[in-house]
Amino acid sequence: MKISFKKLLAGGVLTLALVLAGCSNVNDVEKSEEKSLSTIAIGKDSDLRTINPTPFSAGDFSKITLSGTSNYGHIVKDASSNTELELTFTDNKASVALEYAIWDLTLKAYKTIDGTDKVVLMGKTTADLRNGGTTINFTLTSANVDTEGNVNLTCNITPNTGKPAIKKIKLGLYDMFTNAVVKEQELTDASITKDGSGKYTFEYNKTDIAPGTYNFKVYFYNDADTEIGFYSDLLVVAPGNITAENVNIPDIIQKTPDAPTDLCAYYVDGSEKGTDYNVKLTWTDKATNEEYYVITIKEYASNTDAPTDPYKVLSIKNDTTTKEEVFTSSPVYVSGSVLSNSTEAVIKLTTGKLFDISIKAVNAIGESADCTRTADPTAAETGYTAVAAADKISKTKITYSFAGKTLTKDTETYIGTYVEYQSWKNDTTAFTLLANPTINGWTAWKTVNGTEATEYNSWKDETFYAKFITNSTITFNIETYSQFDAGDVTISVNNGDTVSNNTPITVKVTGDDKYEYFQVYIKETQYTGNIGDAGIEITPKAGTTGPTPIRVQARIKDSDKWVSKVIAVNFQN
């Protein structure tokens, strides 16, 4: 029997219930305060596996202990020995008194091995005893227990008449994911018996094996030391237990493995990152003699074209001829395995491409037919989305660009860009683009060519750009021509009232809020002054007599225009 990795546990499971009653000091604890009476009851929860140890029962344990601490710092322990509190059971129940508090508790089951009590199962729980009576459940498992176990297997195989004789057997336990050797041995004729019916019998006995689930593999060889058959199954080693089994191996001599079935693909929800996303593959293992699987990822140029050369061929070896590469070293590897007994793997694919998958089983004799996705997956587990068998495996990355503005979506704020991923389907259903986004001034999405779009129908990655239109009020002013205001220009004589050609005059312009600077012209001679200062003192040149025009002009602020004024001054000799 082959089962999914995630369902495997490395040992038996026991469920214990802790029932709380009223206050009573039944057993000593570290501090003497008000206590809540607890009753522990043990029950068994079986868990079937392939080659399993015999499940524990409550009577197998040499002792069961309780330890823990409370939120007040209290400690559960035996007051006389200062060790874990050993519980006494009557009718599979034991009682213990604990202070009213919140407790982190650990229950350990021990078995006597070579004269020493060793932990074989353990469970942890948190109990809130602040209000007295309640029920607390412990589940004892082998998790985090490192006591070693043993394996005693008696194996047999009866090949059909005409098959080559078995001269050597290599068998052992191997890591489920890396294929690393855990315990391995070789058997020759001396260790292999054959009866008159043609049945071969041999044994595999190993001790001191770390608890866990392993691949149990058997390789068969002929007298030329050529592999003629292979068998594998899952085997569980439990802490402090013996995995003992009679293993009846079917006739797999000189047989290729049966093809796996029910190949399905599931998108891993939320796995998209950049241009990558993850896909979980599952299949049903139909053989007991596959050494490994080969997964072929095919890329398609279009929905109707035949696939191009394989995108990836995932295996347990590197082969330039077949383009195989080691799965666990491949850039597409995420998790899982293609070793024997595997039933699932997770791979990483690239957005904007069309893919499909096939898988086959392989051993030294040959390979099975390819298994492709032909049936729709059953309902996906939480966190996965099933890929219909008729659809290619594809994710499209759609990028929305909105020029430094902000978008609020699902309580998140995005600046400049927002990305979403869609699953393109073979029914050519178009993707609806993000409608009515909360982007200031947005009116539509457009392609890089400027074409407006509300949907998109392709598996290829694409970027859409925001089109903005703002409503603005336009006003205008008609240019006017200005003159000096009254009092802006003054001309004064420095030495009295008589203006003569050798008497200085002062020209002054006020209004620094209106003008930048000013100029004065007397008979083609130019003088320049600052607005609002003391003005310009000018001594007319010799020969300046009679009525003489003095032109004063000022540059208007923030403009290229001027205002001017001509004042006639009568100079006397």
mmCIF file of C-alpha atoms in Angstrom, residues 24 59 74 100 139 153 204 228 255 288 296 361 380 396 452 466 474 482 500 509:
data_model
loop_
_atom_site.group_PDB
_atom_site.id
_atom_site.type_symbol
_atom_site.label_atom_id
_atom_site.label_comp_id
_atom_site.label_asym_id
_atom_site.label_seq_id
_atom_site.Cartn_x
_atom_site.Cartn_y
_atom_site.Cartn_z
ATOM 1 C CA SER A 24 -8.140 17.967 46.336
ATOM 2 C CA GLY A 59 -0.098 -1.734 29.039
ATOM 3 C CA HIS A 74 4.862 26.584 39.422
ATOM 4 C CA TYR A 100 -5.427 27.003 39.504
ATOM 5 C CA THR A 139 -2.215 12.921 22.031
ATOM 6 C CA LEU A 153 11.566 -8.564 8.307
ATOM 7 C CA TYR A 204 16.406 -8.128 6.988
ATOM 8 C CA ILE A 228 16.793 -8.301 -12.748
ATOM 9 C CA LYS A 255 9.174 -6.650 -15.184
ATOM 10 C CA THR A 288 5.712 -1.819 -6.300
ATOM 11 C CA THR A 296 8.353 15.791 -18.229
ATOM 12 C CA ALA A 361 7.732 5.050 -13.729
ATOM 13 C CA ALA A 380 -8.790 20.817 -4.168
ATOM 14 C CA THR A 396 -0.625 35.241 -16.764
ATOM 15 C CA GLU A 452 -8.100 51.292 -24.706
ATOM 16 C CA ALA A 466 -3.636 54.206 -16.981
ATOM 17 C CA ILE A 474 -9.566 77.812 -18.324
ATOM 18 C CA SER A 482 -0.288 101.001 -18.480
ATOM 19 C CA SER A 500 19.885 126.301 -15.280
ATOM 20 C CA VAL A 509 10.320 107.023 -9.335
#
